[in-house]
Coordinates of C-alpha atoms in Angstrom, one line a residue:
Chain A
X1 CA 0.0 0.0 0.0
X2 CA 1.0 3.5 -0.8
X3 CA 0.6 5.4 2.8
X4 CA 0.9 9.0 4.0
X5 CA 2.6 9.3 7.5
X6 CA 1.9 12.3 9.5
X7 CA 1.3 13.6 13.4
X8 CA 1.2 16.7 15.3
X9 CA 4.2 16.1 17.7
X10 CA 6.4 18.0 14.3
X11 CA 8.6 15.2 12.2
X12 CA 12.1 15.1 14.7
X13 CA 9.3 12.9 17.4
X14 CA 10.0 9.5 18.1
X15 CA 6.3 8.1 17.6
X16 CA 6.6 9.0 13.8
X17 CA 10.1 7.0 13.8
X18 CA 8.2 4.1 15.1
X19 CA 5.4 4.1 12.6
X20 CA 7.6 4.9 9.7
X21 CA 10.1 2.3 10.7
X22 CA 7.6 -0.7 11.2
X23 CA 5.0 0.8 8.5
X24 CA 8.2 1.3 5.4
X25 CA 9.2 -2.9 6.4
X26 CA 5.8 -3.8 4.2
X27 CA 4.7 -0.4 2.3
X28 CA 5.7 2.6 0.5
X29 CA 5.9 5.1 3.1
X30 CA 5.7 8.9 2.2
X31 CA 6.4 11.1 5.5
X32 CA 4.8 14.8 5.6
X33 CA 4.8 16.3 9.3
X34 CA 4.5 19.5 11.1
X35 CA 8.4 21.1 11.4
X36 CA 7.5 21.8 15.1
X37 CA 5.1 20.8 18.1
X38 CA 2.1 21.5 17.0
X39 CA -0.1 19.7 19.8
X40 CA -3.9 20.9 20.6
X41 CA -4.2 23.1 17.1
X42 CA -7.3 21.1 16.8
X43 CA -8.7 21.0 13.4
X44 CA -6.7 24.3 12.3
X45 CA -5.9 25.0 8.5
X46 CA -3.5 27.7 7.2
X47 CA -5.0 29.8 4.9
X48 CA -3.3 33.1 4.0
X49 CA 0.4 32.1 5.2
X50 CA 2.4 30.5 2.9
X51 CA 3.6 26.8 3.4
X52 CA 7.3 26.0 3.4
X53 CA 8.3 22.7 2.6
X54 CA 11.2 20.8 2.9
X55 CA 12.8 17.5 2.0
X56 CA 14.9 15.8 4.8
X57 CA 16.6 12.4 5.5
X58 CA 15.7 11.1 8.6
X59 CA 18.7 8.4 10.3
X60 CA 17.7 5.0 10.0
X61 CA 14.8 5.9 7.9
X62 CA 14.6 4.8 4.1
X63 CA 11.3 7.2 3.3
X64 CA 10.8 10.1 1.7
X65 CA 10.2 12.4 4.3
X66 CA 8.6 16.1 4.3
X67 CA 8.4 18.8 7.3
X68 CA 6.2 21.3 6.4
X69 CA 5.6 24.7 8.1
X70 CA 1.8 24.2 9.6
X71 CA -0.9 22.0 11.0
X72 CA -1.4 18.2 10.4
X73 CA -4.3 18.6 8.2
X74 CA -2.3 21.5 6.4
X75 CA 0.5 18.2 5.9
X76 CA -2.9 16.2 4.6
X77 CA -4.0 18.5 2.0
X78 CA -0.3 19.3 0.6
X79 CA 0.6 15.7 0.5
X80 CA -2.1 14.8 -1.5
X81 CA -2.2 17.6 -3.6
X82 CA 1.8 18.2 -4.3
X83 CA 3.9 16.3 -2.6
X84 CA 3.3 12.0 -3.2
X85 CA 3.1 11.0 -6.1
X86 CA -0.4 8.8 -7.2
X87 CA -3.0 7.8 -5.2
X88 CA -2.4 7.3 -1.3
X89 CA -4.4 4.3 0.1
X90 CA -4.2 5.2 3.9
X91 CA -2.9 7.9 5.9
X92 CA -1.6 7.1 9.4
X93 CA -1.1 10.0 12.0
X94 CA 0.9 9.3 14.9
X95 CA 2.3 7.9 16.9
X96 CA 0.9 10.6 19.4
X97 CA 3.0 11.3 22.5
X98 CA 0.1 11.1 24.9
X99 CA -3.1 9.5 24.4
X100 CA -6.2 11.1 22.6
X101 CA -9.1 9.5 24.2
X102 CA -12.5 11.1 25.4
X103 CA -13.5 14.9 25.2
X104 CA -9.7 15.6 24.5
X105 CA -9.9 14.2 20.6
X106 CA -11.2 17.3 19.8
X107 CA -8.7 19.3 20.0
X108 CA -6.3 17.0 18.5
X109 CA -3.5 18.0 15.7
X110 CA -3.2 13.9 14.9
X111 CA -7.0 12.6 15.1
X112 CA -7.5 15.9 13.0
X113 CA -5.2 14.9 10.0
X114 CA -7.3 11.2 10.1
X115 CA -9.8 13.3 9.6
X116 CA -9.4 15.6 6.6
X117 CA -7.8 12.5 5.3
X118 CA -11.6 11.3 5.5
X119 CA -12.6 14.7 4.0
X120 CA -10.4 13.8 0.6
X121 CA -11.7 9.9 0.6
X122 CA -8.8 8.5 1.9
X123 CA -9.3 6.0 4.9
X124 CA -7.0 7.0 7.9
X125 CA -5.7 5.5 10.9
X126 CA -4.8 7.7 14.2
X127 CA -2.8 6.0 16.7
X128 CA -1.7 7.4 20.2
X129 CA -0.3 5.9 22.9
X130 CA 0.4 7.2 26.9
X131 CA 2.9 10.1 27.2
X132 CA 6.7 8.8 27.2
X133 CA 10.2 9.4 25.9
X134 CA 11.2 6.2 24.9
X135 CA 11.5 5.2 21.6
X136 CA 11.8 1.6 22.4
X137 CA 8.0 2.0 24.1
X138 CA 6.5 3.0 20.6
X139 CA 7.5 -0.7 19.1
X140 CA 4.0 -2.1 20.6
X141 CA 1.7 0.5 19.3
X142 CA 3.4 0.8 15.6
X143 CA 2.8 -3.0 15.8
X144 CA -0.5 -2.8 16.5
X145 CA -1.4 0.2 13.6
X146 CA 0.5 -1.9 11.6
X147 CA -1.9 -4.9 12.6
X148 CA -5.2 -2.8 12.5
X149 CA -4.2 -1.8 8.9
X150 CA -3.8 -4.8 7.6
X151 CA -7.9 -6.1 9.2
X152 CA -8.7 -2.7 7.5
X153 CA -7.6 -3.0 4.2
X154 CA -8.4 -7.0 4.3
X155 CA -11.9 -6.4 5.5
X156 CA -13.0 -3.0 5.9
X157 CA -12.5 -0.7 2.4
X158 CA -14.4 2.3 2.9
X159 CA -12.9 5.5 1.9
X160 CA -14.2 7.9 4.3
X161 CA -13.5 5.9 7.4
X162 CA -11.5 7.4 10.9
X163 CA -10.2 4.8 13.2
X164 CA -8.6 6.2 16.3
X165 CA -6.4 4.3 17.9
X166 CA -5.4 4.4 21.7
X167 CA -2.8 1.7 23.1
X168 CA -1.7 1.2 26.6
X169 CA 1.5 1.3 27.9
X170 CA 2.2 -2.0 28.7
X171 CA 4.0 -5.2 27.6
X172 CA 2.1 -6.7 24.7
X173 CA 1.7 -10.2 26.2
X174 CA -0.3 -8.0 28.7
X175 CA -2.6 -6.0 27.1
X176 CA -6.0 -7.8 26.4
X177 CA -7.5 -7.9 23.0
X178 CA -8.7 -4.5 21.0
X179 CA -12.7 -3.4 22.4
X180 CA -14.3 -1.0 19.4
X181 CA -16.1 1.6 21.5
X182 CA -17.3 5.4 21.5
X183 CA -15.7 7.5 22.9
X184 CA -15.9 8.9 26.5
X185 CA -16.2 12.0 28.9
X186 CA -12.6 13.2 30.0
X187 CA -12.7 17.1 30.7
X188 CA -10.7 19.4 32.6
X189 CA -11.5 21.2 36.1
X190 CA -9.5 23.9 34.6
X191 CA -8.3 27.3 35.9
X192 CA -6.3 29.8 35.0
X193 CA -3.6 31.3 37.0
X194 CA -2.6 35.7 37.3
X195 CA 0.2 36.6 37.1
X196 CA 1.7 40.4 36.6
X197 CA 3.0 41.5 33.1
X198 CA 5.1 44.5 32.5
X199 CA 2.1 46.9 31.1
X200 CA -1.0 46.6 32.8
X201 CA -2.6 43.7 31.0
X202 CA -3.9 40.6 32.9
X203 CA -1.7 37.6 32.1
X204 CA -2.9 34.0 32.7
X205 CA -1.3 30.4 32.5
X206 CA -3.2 27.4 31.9
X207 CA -3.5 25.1 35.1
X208 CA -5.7 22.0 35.0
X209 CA -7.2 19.2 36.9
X210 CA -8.2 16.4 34.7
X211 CA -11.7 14.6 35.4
X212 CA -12.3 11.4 33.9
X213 CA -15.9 9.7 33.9
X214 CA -16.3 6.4 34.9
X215 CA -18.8 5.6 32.1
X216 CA -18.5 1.6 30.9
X217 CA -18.1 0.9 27.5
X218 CA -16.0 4.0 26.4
X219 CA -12.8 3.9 25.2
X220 CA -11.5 6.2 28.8
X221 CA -12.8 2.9 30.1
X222 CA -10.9 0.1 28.5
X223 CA -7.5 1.9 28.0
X224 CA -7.3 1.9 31.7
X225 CA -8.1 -2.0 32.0
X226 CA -5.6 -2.9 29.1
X227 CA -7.4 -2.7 25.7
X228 CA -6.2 -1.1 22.7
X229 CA -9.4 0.9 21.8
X230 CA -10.6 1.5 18.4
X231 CA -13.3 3.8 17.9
X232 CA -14.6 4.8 14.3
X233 CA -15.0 8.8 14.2
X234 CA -16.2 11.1 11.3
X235 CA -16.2 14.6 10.2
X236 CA -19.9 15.2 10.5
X237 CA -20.5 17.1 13.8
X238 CA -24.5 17.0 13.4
X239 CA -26.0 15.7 16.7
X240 CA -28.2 13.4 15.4
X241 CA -29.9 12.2 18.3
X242 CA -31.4 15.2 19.1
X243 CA -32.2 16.3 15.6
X244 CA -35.8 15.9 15.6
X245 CA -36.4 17.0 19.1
X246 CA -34.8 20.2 17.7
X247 CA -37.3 19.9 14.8
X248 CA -40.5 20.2 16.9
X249 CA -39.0 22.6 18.9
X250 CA -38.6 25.6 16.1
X251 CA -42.0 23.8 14.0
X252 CA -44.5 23.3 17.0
Chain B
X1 CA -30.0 35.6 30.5
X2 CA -26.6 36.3 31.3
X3 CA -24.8 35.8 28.1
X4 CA -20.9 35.3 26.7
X5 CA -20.5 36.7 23.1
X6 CA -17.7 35.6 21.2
X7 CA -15.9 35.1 17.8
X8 CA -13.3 34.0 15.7
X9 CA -12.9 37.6 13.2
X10 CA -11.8 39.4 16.3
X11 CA -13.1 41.8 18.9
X12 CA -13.4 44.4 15.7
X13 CA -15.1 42.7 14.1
X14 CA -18.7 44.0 12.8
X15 CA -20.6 41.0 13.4
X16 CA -20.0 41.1 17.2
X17 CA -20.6 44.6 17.4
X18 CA -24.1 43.8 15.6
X19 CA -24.9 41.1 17.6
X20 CA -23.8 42.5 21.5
X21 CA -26.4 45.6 20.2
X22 CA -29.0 43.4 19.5
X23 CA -29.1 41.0 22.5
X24 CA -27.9 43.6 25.4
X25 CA -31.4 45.2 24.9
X26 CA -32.8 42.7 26.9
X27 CA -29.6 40.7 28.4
X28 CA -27.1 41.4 30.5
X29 CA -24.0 40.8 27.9
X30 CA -20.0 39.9 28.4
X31 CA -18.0 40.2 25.3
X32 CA -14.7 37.8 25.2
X33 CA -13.2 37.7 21.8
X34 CA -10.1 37.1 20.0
X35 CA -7.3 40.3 19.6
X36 CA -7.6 39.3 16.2
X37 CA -8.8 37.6 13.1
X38 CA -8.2 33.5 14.4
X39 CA -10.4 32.1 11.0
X40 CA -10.0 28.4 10.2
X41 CA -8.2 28.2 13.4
X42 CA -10.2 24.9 14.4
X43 CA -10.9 23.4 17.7
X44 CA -7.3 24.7 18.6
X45 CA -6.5 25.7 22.3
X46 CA -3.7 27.7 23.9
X47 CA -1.9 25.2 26.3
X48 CA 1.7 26.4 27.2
X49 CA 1.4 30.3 26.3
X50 CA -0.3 32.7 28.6
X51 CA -3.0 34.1 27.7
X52 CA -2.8 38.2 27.6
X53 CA -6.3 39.5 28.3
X54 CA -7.2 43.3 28.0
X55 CA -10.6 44.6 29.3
X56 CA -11.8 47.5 26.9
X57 CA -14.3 49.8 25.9
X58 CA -16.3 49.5 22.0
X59 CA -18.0 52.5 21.3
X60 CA -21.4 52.5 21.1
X61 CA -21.7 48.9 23.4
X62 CA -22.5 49.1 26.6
X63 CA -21.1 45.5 28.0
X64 CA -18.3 44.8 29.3
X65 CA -15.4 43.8 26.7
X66 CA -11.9 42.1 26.8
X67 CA -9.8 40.7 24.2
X68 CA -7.9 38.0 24.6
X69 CA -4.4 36.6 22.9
X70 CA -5.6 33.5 21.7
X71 CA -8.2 31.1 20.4
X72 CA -12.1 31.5 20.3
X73 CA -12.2 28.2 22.5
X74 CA -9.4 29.7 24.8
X75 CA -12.1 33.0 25.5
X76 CA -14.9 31.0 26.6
X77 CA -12.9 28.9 29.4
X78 CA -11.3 31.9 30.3
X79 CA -14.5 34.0 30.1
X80 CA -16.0 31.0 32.3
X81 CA -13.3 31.2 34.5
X82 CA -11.9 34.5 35.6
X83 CA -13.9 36.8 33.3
X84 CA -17.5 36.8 34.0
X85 CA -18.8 37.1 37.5
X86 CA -21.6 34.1 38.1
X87 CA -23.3 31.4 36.3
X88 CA -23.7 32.0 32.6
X89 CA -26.6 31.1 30.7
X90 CA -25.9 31.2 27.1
X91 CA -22.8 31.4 25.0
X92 CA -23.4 33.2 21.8
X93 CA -20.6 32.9 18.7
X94 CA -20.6 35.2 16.2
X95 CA -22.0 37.0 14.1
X96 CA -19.3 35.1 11.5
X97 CA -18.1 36.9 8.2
X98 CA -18.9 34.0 6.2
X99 CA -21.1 30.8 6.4
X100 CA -20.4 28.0 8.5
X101 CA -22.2 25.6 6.5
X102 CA -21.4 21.3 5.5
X103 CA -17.8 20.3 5.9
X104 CA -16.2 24.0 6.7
X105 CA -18.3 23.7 10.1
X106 CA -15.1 21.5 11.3
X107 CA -12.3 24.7 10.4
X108 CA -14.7 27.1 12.1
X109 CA -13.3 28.8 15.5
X110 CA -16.6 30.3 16.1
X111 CA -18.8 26.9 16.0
X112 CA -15.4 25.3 18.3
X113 CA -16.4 28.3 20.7
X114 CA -20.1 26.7 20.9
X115 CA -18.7 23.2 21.1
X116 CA -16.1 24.1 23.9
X117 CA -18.9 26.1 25.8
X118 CA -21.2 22.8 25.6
X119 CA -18.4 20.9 26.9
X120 CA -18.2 22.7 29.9
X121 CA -22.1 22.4 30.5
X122 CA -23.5 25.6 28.9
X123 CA -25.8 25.8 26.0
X124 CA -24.7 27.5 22.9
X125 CA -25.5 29.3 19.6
X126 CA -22.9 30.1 16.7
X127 CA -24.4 32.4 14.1
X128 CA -22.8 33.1 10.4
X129 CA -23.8 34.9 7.7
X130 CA -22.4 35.2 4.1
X131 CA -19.3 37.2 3.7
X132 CA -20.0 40.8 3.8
X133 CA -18.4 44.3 5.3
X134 CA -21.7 46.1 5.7
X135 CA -22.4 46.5 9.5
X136 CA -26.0 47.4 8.3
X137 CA -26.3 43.8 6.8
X138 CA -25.9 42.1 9.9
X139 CA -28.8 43.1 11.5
X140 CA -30.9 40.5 10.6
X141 CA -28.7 38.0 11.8
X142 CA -28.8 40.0 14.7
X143 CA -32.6 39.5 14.9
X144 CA -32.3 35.4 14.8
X145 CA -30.0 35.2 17.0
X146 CA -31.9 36.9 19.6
X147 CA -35.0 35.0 18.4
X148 CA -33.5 31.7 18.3
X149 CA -32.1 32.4 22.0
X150 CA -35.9 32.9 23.2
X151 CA -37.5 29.7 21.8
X152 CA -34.4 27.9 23.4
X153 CA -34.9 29.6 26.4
X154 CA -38.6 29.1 26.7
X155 CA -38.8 25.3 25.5
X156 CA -35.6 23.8 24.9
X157 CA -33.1 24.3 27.8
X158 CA -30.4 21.1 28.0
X159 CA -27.4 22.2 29.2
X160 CA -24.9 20.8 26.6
X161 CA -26.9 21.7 23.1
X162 CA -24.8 23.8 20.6
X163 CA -27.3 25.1 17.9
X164 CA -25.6 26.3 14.6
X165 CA -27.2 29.1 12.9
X166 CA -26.9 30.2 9.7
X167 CA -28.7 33.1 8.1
X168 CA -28.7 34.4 4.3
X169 CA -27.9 37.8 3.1
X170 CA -31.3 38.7 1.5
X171 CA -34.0 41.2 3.1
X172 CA -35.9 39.9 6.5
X173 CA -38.8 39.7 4.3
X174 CA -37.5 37.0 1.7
X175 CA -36.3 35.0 4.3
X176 CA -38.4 31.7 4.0
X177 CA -38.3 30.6 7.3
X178 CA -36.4 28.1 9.7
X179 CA -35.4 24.8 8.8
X180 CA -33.7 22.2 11.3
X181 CA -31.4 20.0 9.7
X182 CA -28.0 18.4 9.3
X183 CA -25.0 19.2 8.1
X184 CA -24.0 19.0 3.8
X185 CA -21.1 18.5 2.4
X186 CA -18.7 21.4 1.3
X187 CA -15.1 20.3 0.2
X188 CA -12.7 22.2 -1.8
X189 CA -10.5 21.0 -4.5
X190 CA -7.7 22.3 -3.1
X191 CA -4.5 23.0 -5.4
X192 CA -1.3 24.7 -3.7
X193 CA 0.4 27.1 -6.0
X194 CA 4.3 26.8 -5.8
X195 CA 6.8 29.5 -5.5
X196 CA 10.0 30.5 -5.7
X197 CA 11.6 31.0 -2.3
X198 CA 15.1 32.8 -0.8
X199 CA 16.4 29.0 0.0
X200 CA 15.6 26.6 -1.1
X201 CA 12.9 24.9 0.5
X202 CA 9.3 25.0 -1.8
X203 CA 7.0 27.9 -1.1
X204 CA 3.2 26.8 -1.8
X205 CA 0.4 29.5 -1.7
X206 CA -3.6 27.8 -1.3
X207 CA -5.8 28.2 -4.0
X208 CA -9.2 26.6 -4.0
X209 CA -12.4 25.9 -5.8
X210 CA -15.8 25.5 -4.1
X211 CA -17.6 22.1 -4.7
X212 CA -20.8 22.1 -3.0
X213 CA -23.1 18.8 -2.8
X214 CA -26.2 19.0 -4.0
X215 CA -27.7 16.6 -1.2
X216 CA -31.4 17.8 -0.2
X217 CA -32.5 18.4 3.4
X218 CA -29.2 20.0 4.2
X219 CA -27.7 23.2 5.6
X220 CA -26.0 23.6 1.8
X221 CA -29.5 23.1 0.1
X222 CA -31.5 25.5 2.3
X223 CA -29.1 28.1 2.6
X224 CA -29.4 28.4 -1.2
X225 CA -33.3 28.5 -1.3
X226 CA -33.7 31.6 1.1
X227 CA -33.9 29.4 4.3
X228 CA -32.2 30.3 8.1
X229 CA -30.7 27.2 8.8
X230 CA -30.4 25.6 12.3
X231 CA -28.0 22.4 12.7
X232 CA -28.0 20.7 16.5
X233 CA -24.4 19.9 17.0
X234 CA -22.1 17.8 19.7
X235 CA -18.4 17.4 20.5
X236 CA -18.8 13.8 20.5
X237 CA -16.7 12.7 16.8
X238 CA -17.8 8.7 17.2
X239 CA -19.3 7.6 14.0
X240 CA -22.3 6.3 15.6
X241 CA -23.5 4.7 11.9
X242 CA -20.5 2.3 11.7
X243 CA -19.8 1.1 14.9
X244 CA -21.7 -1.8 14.6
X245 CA -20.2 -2.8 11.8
X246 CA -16.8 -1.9 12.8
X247 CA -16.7 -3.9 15.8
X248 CA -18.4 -7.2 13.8
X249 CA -14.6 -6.8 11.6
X250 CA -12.4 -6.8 14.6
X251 CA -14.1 -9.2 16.7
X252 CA -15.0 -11.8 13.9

């Protein structure tokens, strides 16, 4: 398969090694990432800056490999449109330095780029796992994208499908099968902390406390008891449930 | 109702202006926007950076108003937690330059405003309108807004609902009415433009052209026929269609 790599932690992370590294062993990887951090930009796009690209050689890497100078679904769009050549069967993003699970996939640089992968028709996988520093901890979860790809594309063809992917950090021989679940509540009891600046605006700094819910059946659920999760996602934000409840409401 | 206006074109912007006229008639009214123009910025959230936050004064408005150095998402949890004194009722977001219709709903800061307030347990509207620079033109919007606020208020009050309003740019009297429905689909086909830079890294500029869906019953199709469109969103991204089917291929 022909598959674009990409992730929001910028292309020097070690979770992108990983992927590239296990993912280039069976398929032609292309590699187009963000040239910095680019973590919580959410679903952001460039639109008036221009994009700088460049080619790079990354040690012990035999793929072509891109950094570009914006968002991971800025990466999505230019990598399609410029920079692989053909038609790219899957994009991967990842792997994310921290897991994107519950509320927080929202505002996620790496489930994004699955996402306007979807957008463009091309099935995508986004994989995360808990926050570390060692490379040698990011051999499980490239194994298991790699694995999940391979059910995908021998079962599951549909162009416009997001899988996220969330896999705990713990020996393979001990984590417990993969559960396919929604995802669940994980919010913030944040606050923000003053502080004095120079001129007489107020200056704050982020402080939070997270808040997990307990609910079964959610993928904030099984990652803690030892699951890989997999929960399909999409780009339609309608809230369907409640759609015709809405309906009678503005048509009594 | 105590209410929380924000936006993603910037405290300056004349849709905010319109819209903190209409509704502190009868509300009492915080305005928390963006220093300046965040477009396409996504669900994207300061994390690291402090936020700079200036209280100020817009001619002509009598609410309170502060501007803040980041994202629309980023004014509402710190207008929820420092800025506005007491329980707020309503978050309002908006009056865009520029639908929020289909596919873009995903880029939009000002609907990732609504979401984020919904997150955090308080009902929310986003309101757009077709691009535009005539502060006289946003009037109308104005109007919904305020009317869509008191048929929420008087029969629909669930603390997490995030309403997205759009509203076309034709007299109140053509206006056909209100329809409730989901989401179209509105992609571009992208093409980056390349360019000669100092270095020599590639330089690409986005160009795009518009390709609407012609799907019935959607925000796309009743936008065009002289309809106010109303779209019930969530923060929840689970593909709720396919997750049946999903889980029957892993766990075969």
């Amino acid at each position: 398969m022909k598959l674009l790599l990409t992730n929001d932690d910028g292309i020097n992370a070690k979770g992108i090694y990983a992927l590239a590294k296990e993912l280039e062993k069976e398929h032609e990887v292309v590699i187009v990432a963000p040239d910095n951090q680019r973590s919580a930009c959410g679903h952001s796009i460039t639109i008036t800056d221009p994009l700088f690209v460049k080619e790079l050689k990354i040690d012990g890497i035999k793929s072509k490999a891109y950094s570009v100078s914006g968002t991971p679904a800025d990466c999505v769009r230019i990598g399609i449109d410029k920079l692989v050549d053909g038609k790219i069967d899957m994009v991967l993003s990842g792997i994310n330095n921290g897991f994107n699970l519950g509320t927080d996939v929202i505002y996620s640089g790496t489930v994004s780029a699955a996402i306007e992968s979807s957008i463009y028709k091309i099935p995508s996988i986004a994989v995360s796992t808990e926050i570390n520093d060692d490379i040698e901890k990011y051999s499980v979860p490239a194994k298991y994208a790699s694995e999940i790809l391979k059910i995908l594309k021998d079962s599951y063809t549909k162009n416009d499908v997001v899988i996220n992917v969330n896999v705990p950090l713990i020996p393979k021989e001990n984590i417990k099968g993969i559960k396919v679940c929604n995802i669940g509540s994980k919010t913030y009891d944040f606050y923000f902390m003053e502080d004095t600046s120079e001129n007489n605006d107020k200056r704050f700094y982020l402080k939070g406390a997270l808040k997990e819910s307990e609910e079964e059946d959610t993928d904030v659920y099984y990652i803690k008891r030892g699951y890989v999760t997999v929960t399909p996602l999409h780009y339609d934000l309608t809230n369907f449930k409640i759609l015709d409840e809405v309906d009678k409401v503005f048509n009594k």
